[in-house]
GROMACS .gro file of C-alpha atoms in nm:
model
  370
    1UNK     CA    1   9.367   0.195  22.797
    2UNK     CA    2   9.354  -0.109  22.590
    3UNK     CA    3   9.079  -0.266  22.721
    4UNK     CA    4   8.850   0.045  22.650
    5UNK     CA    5   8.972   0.078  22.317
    6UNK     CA    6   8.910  -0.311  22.248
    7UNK     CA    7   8.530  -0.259  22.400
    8UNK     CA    8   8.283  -0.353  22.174
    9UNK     CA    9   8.063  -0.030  22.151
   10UNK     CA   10   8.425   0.147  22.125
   11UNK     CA   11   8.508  -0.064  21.803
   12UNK     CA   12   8.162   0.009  21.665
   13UNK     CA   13   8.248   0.404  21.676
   14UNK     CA   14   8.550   0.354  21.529
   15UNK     CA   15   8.455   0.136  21.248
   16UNK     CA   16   8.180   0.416  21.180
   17UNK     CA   17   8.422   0.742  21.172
   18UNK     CA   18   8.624   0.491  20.923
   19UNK     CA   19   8.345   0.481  20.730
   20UNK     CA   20   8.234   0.809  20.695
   21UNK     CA   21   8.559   0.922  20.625
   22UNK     CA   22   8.576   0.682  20.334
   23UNK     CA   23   8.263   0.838  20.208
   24UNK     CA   24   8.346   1.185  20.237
   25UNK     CA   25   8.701   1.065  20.042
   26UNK     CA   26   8.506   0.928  19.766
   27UNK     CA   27   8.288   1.227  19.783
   28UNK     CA   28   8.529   1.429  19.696
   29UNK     CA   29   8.718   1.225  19.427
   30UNK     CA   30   8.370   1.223  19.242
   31UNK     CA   31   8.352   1.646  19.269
   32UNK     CA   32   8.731   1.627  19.148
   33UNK     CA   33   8.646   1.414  18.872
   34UNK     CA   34   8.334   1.618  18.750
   35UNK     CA   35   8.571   1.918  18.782
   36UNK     CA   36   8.783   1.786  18.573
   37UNK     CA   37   8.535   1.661  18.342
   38UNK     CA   38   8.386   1.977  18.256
   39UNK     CA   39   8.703   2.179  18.267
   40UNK     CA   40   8.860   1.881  17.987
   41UNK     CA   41   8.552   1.926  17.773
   42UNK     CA   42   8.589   2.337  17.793
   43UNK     CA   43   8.935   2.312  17.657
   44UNK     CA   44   8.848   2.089  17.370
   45UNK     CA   45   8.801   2.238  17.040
   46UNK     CA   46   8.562   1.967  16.886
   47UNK     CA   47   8.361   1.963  17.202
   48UNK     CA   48   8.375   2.332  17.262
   49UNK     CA   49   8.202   2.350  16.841
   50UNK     CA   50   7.896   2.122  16.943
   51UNK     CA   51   7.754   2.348  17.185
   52UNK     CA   52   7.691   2.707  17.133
   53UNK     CA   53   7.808   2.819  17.530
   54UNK     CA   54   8.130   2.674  17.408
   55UNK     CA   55   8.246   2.988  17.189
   56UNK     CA   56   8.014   3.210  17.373
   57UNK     CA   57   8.192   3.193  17.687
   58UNK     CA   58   8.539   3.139  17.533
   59UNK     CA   59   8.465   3.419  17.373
   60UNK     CA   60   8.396   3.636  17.644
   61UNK     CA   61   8.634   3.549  17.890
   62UNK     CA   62   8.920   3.605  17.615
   63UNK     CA   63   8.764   3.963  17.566
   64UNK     CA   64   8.796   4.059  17.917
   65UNK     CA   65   9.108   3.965  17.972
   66UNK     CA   66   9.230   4.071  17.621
   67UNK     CA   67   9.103   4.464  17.757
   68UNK     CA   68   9.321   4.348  18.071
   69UNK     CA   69   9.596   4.251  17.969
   70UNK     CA   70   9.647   4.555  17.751
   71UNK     CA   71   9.593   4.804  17.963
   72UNK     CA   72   9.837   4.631  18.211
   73UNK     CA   73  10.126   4.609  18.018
   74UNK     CA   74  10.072   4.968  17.925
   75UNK     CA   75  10.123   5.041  18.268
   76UNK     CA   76  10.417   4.818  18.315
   77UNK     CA   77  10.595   4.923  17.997
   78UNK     CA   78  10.497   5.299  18.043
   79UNK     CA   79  10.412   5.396  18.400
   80UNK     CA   80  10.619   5.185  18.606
   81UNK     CA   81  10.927   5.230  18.328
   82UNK     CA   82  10.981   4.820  18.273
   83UNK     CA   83  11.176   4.918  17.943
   84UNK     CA   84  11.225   4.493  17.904
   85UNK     CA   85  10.900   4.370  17.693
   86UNK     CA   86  11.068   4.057  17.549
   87UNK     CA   87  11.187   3.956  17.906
   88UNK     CA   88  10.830   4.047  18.027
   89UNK     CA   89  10.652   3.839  17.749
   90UNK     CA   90  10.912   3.601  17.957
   91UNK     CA   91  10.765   3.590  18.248
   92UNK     CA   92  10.447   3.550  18.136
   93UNK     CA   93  10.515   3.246  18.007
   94UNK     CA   94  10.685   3.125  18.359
   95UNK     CA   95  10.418   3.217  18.522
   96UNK     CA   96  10.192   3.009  18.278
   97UNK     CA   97  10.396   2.728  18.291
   98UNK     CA   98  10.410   2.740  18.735
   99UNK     CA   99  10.075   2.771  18.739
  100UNK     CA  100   9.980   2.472  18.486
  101UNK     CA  101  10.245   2.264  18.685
  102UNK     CA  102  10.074   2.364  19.021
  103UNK     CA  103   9.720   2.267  18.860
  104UNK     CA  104   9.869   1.869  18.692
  105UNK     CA  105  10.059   1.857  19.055
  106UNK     CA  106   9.737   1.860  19.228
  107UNK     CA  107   9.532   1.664  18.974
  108UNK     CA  108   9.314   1.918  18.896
  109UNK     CA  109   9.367   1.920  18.544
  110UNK     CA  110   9.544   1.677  18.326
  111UNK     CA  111   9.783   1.795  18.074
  112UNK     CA  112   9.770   1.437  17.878
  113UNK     CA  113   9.807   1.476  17.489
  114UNK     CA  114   9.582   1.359  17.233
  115UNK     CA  115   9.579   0.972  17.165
  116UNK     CA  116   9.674   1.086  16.781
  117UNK     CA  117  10.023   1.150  16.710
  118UNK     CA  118  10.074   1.501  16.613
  119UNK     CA  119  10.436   1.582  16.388
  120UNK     CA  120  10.724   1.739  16.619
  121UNK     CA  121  10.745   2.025  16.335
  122UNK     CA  122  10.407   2.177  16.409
  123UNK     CA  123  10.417   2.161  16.811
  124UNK     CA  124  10.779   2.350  16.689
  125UNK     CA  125  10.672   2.585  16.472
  126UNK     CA  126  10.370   2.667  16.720
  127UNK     CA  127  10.618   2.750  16.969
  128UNK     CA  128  10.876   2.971  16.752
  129UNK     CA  129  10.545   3.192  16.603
  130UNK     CA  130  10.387   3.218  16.963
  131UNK     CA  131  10.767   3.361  17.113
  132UNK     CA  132  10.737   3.624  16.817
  133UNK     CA  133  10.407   3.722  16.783
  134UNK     CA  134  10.396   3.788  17.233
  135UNK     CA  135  10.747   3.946  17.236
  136UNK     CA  136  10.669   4.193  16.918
  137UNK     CA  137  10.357   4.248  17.009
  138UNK     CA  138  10.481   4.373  17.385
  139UNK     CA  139  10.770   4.519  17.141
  140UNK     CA  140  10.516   4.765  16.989
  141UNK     CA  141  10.297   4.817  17.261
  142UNK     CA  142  10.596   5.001  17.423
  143UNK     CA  143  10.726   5.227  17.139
  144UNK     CA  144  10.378   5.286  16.979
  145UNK     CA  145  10.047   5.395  17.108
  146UNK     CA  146   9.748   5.168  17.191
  147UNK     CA  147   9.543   5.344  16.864
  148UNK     CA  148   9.842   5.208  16.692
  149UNK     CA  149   9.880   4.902  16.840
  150UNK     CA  150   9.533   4.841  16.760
  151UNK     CA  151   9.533   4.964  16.404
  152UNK     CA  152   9.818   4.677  16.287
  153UNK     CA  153   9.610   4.399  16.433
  154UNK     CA  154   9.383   4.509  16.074
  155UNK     CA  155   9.653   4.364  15.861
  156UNK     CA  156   9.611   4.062  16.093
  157UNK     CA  157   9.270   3.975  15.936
  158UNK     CA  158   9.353   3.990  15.562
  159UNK     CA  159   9.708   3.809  15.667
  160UNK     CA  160   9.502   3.497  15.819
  161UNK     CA  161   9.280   3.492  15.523
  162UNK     CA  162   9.539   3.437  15.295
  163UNK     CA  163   9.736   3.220  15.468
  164UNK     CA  164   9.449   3.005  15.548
  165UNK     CA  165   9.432   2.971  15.132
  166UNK     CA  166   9.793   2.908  15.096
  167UNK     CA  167   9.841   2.632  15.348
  168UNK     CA  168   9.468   2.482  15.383
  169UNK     CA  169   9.299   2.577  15.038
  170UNK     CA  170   9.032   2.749  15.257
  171UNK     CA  171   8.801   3.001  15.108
  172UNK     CA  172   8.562   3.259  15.243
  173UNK     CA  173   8.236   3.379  15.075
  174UNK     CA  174   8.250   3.744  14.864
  175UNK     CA  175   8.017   3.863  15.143
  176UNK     CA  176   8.270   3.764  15.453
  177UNK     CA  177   8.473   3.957  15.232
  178UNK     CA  178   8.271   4.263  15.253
  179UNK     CA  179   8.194   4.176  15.600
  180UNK     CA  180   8.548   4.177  15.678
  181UNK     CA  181   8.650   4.470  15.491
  182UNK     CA  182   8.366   4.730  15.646
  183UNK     CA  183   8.568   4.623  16.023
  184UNK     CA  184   8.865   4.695  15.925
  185UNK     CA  185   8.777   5.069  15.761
  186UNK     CA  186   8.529   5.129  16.070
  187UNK     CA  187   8.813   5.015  16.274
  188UNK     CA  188   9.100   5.215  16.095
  189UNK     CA  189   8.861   5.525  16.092
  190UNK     CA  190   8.786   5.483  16.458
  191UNK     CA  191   9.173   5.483  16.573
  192UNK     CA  192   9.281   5.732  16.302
  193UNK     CA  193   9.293   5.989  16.589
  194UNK     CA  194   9.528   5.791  16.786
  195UNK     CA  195   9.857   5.683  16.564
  196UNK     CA  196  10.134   5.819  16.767
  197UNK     CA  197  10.404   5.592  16.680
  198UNK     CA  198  10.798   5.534  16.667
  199UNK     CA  199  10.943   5.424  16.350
  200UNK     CA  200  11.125   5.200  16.544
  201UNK     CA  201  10.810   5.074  16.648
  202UNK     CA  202  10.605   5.051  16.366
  203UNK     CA  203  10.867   4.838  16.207
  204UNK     CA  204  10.786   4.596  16.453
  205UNK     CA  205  10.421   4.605  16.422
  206UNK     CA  206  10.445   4.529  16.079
  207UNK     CA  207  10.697   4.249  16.190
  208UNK     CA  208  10.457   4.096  16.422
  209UNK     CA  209  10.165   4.039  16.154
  210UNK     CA  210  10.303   3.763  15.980
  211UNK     CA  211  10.354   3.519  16.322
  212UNK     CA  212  10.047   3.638  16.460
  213UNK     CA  213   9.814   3.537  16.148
  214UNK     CA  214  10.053   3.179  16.160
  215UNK     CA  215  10.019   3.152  16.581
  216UNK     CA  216   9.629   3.191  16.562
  217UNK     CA  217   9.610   2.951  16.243
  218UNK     CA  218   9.812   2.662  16.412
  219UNK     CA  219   9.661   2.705  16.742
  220UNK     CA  220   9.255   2.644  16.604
  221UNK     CA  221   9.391   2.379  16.336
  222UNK     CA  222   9.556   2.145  16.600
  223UNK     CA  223   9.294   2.218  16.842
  224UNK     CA  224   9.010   2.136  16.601
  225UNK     CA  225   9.173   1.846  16.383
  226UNK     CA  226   9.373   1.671  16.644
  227UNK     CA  227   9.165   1.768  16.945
  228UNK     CA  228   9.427   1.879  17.148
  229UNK     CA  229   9.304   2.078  17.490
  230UNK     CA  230   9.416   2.417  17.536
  231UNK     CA  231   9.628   2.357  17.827
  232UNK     CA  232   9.788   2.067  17.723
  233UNK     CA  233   9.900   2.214  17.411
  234UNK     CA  234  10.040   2.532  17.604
  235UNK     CA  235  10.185   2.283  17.828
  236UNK     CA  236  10.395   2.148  17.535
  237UNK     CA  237  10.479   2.464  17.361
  238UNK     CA  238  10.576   2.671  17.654
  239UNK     CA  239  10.913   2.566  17.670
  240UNK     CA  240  10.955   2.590  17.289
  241UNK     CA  241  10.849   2.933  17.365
  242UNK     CA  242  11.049   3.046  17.645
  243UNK     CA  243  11.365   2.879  17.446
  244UNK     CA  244  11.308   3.112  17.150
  245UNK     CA  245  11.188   3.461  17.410
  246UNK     CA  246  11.544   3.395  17.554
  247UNK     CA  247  11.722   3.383  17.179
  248UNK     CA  248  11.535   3.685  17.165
  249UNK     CA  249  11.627   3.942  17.417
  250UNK     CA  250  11.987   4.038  17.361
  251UNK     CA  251  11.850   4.194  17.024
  252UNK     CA  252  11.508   4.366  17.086
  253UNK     CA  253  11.565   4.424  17.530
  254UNK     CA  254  11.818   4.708  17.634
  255UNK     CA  255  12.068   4.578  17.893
  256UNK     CA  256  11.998   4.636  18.258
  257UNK     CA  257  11.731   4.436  18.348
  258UNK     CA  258  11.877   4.298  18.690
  259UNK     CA  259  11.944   4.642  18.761
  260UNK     CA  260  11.584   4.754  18.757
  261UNK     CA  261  11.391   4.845  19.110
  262UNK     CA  262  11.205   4.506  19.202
  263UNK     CA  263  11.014   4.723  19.482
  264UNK     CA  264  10.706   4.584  19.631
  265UNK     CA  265  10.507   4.782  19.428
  266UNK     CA  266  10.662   4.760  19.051
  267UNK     CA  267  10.684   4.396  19.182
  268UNK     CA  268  10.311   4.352  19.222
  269UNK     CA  269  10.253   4.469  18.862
  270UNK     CA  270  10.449   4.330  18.713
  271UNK     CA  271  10.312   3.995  18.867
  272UNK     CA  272   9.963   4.117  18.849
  273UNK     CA  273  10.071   4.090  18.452
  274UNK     CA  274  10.203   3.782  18.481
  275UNK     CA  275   9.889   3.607  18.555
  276UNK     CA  276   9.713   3.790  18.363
  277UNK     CA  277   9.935   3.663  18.066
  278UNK     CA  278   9.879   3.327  18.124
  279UNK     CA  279   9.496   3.401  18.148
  280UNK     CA  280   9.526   3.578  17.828
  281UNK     CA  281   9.681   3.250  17.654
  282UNK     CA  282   9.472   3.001  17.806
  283UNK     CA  283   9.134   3.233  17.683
  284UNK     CA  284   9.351   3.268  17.372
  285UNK     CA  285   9.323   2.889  17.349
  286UNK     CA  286   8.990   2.835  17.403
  287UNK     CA  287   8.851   3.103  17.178
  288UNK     CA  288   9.060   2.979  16.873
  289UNK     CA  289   8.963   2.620  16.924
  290UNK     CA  290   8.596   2.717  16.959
  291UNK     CA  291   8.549   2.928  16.676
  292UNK     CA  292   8.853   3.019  16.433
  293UNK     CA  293   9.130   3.187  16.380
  294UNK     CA  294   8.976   3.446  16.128
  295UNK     CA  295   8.672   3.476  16.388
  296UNK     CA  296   8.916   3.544  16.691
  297UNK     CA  297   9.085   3.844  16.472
  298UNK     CA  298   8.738   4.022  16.432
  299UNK     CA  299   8.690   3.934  16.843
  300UNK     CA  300   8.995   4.172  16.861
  301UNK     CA  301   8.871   4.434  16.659
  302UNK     CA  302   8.520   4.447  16.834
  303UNK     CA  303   8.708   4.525  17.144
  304UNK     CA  304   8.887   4.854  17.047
  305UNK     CA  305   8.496   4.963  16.971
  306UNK     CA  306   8.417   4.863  17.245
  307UNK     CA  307   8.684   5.086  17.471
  308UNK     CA  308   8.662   5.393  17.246
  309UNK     CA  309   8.283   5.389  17.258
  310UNK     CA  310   8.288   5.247  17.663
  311UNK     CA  311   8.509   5.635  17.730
  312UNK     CA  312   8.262   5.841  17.556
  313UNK     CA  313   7.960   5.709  17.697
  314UNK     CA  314   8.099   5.643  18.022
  315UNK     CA  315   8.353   5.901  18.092
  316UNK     CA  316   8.230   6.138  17.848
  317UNK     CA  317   8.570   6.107  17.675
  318UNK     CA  318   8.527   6.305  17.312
  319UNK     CA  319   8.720   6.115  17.067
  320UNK     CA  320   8.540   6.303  16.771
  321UNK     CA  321   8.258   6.231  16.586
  322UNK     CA  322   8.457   6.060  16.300
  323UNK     CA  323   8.654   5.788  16.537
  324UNK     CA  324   8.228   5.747  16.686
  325UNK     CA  325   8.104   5.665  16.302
  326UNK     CA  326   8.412   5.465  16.241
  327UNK     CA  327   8.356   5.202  16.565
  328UNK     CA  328   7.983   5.204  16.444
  329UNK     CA  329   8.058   5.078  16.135
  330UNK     CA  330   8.281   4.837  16.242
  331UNK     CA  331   8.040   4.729  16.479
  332UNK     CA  332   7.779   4.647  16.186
  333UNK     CA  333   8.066   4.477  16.024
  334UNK     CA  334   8.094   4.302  16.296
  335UNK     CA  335   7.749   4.180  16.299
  336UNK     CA  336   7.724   4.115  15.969
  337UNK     CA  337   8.037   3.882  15.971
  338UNK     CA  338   7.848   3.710  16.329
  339UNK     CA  339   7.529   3.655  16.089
  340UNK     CA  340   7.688   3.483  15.766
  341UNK     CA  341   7.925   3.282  16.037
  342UNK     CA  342   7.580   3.136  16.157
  343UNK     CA  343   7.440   3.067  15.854
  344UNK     CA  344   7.627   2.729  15.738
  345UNK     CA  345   7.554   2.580  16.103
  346UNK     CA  346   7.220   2.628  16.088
  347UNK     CA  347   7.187   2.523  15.727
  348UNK     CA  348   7.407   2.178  15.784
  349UNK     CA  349   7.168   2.119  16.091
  350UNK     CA  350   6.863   2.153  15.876
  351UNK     CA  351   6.998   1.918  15.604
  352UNK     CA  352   7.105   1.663  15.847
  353UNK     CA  353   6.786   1.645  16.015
  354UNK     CA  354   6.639   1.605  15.632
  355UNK     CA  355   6.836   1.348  15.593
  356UNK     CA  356   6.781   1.182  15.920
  357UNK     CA  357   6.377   1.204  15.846
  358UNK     CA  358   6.446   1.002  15.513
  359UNK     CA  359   6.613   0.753  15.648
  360UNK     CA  360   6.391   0.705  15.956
  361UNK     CA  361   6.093   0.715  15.666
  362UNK     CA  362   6.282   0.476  15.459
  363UNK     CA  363   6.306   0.238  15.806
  364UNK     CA  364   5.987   0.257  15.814
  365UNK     CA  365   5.884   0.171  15.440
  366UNK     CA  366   6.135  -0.157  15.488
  367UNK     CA  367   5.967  -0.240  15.844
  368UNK     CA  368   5.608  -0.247  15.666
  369UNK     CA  369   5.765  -0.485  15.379
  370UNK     CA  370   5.906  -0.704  15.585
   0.00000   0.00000   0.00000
């Protein structure tokens, strides 16, 4: 046995099956690496803002789910009876956190901070708003209807504006104003059929408005200023989070919640929400750090249009012709607000490239001198 494995020609063939697996291991460190390449420079806020794909996608993806995720925990809080929303909005964020372990575990993704420093107090208060904006917004999703739910996200928009103002001196034009304002009356028009609330529960709507205009705020201004990725930052606030959800629950989550039938079935849901939750906050992410926080709010908006006009042309659901005029205005707000959020790109591009001619004319002029 020795001597045929010391042969010559024998040697040769094992030398080459060394080789080629060497190749195929590099191979596939250079696919991991280009993975993880592009998926880094998706979850950047700077890098997401120089190409237009960037928000488009983000965008998108956060719509989807958004539609999802709603619809889902509607179902769980409703349908399957999972009277618990805080200690759902709880496993959520386990499930986010086991699956962004699982991805860093495998090297997939790297959950490495920013080279700049950022102040313990913000990655705090990011994780104290993000506990109460999930767990009253899951809150109010149980007691009220989704019209409701829906129709408080409106206060959302003026909420951001004016914080934005207070803590950033940040102004918006008179006609992103108007812009603005024409969404939120097509939108309240449009669910003004739908309010069925608890008072209960529209307490803690209005509750939620205040950390959910602060969440989305903190989440684009530390993605875009200190170029944090989205994963990495939920990776450092979700245990802030889960801390706070906890504090939570023995004041807004009835008792009884080991004492609730984990079937197969309510199991799966309930799961199937889960990961939906953590796809929700990792679109969340990306949206907010490719656009802004303002722009993300109106993103919201254009989806309850969408579903009320998706049933009646679809499913030839009849809302009534007032709730139809309401999501078409709100739609041309929405377009409106799209078109003056273009504008100061495409101007800055224009005077850059101005100002790049001059100085390549001006290189010129000094070449001919010398």
């Amino acid at each position: 046995m020795m001597g045929f494995l010391m042969r010559k020609d024998v040697r040769k063939l094992l030398k080459r099956k060394d080789s080629d697996a060497g190749e195929k291991g590099r191979a596939l460190e250079e696919v991991r690496a280009s993975l993880f390449s592009k998926l880094r420079e998706f979850g950047g806020g700077k890098r997401q803002q120089t190409t237009l794909w960037g928000p488009t996608v983000a965008l998108t993806f956060n719509f989807f789910v958004s539609v999802s995720i709603i619809l889902m925990n509607k179902l769980v809080l409703v349908t399957v009876g999972f009277n618990y929303p805080i200690f759902l909005s709880f496993l959520h964020y386990v499930c986010s956190w086991l699956i962004m372990a699982i991805l860093n575990a495998l090297s997939i993704l790297s959950l490495s901070t920013p080279s700049k420093s950022t102040k313990y107090s913000s990655l705090l208060s990011l994780g104290i708003v993000m506990s109460l904006s999930t767990g009253l917004a899951n809150v109010s999703l149980k007691y009220n209807s989704v019209g409701f739910y829906q129709m408080a996200k409106i206060a959302v928009t003026p909420a951001i504006v004016l914080a934005e103002f207070v803590l950033f001196r940040k102004k918006i034009s008179f006609l992103k104003v108007l812009a603005l304002t024409v969404v939120s009356v097509g939108v309240a028009v449009a669910t003004v059929t739908d309010l069925q609330f608890h008072f209960f529960g529209a307490c803690i709507a209005v509750a939620w408005i205040v950390p959910s205009a602060v969440n989305k705020i903190l989440w684009s201004n530390l993605q875009q200023q200190e170029n944090w990725t989205a994963l990495a930052l939920m990776w450092k606030t979700t245990p802030i989070t889960l801390f706070f959800l906890v504090m939570l629950m023995p004041y807004l989550d009835p008792p009884g919640v080991l004492s609730f039938k984990w079937n197969l079935y309510n199991s799966t849901i309930i799961g199937a929400s889960a990961v939906l939750g953590f796809l929700l906050q990792w679109s969340g992410a990306l949206a907010l750090g490719a656009t802004s926080a303002t722009t993300h709010v109106v993103l919201g908006q254009f989806k309850t249009c969408v579903i009320l006009l998706g049933g009646f042309l679809i499913f030839g659901s009849n809302p009534g012709p007032i709730s139809i005029l309401g999501a078409i205005t709100a739609l041309v707000g929405m377009s409106l607000y799209t078109y003056l959020n273009l504008q100061p790109s495409s101007s800055k591009q224009s005077l850059s490239k101005s100002k790049l001619g001059k100085e390549n004319a001006d290189g010129s002029h000094a070449d001919e001198s010398v």
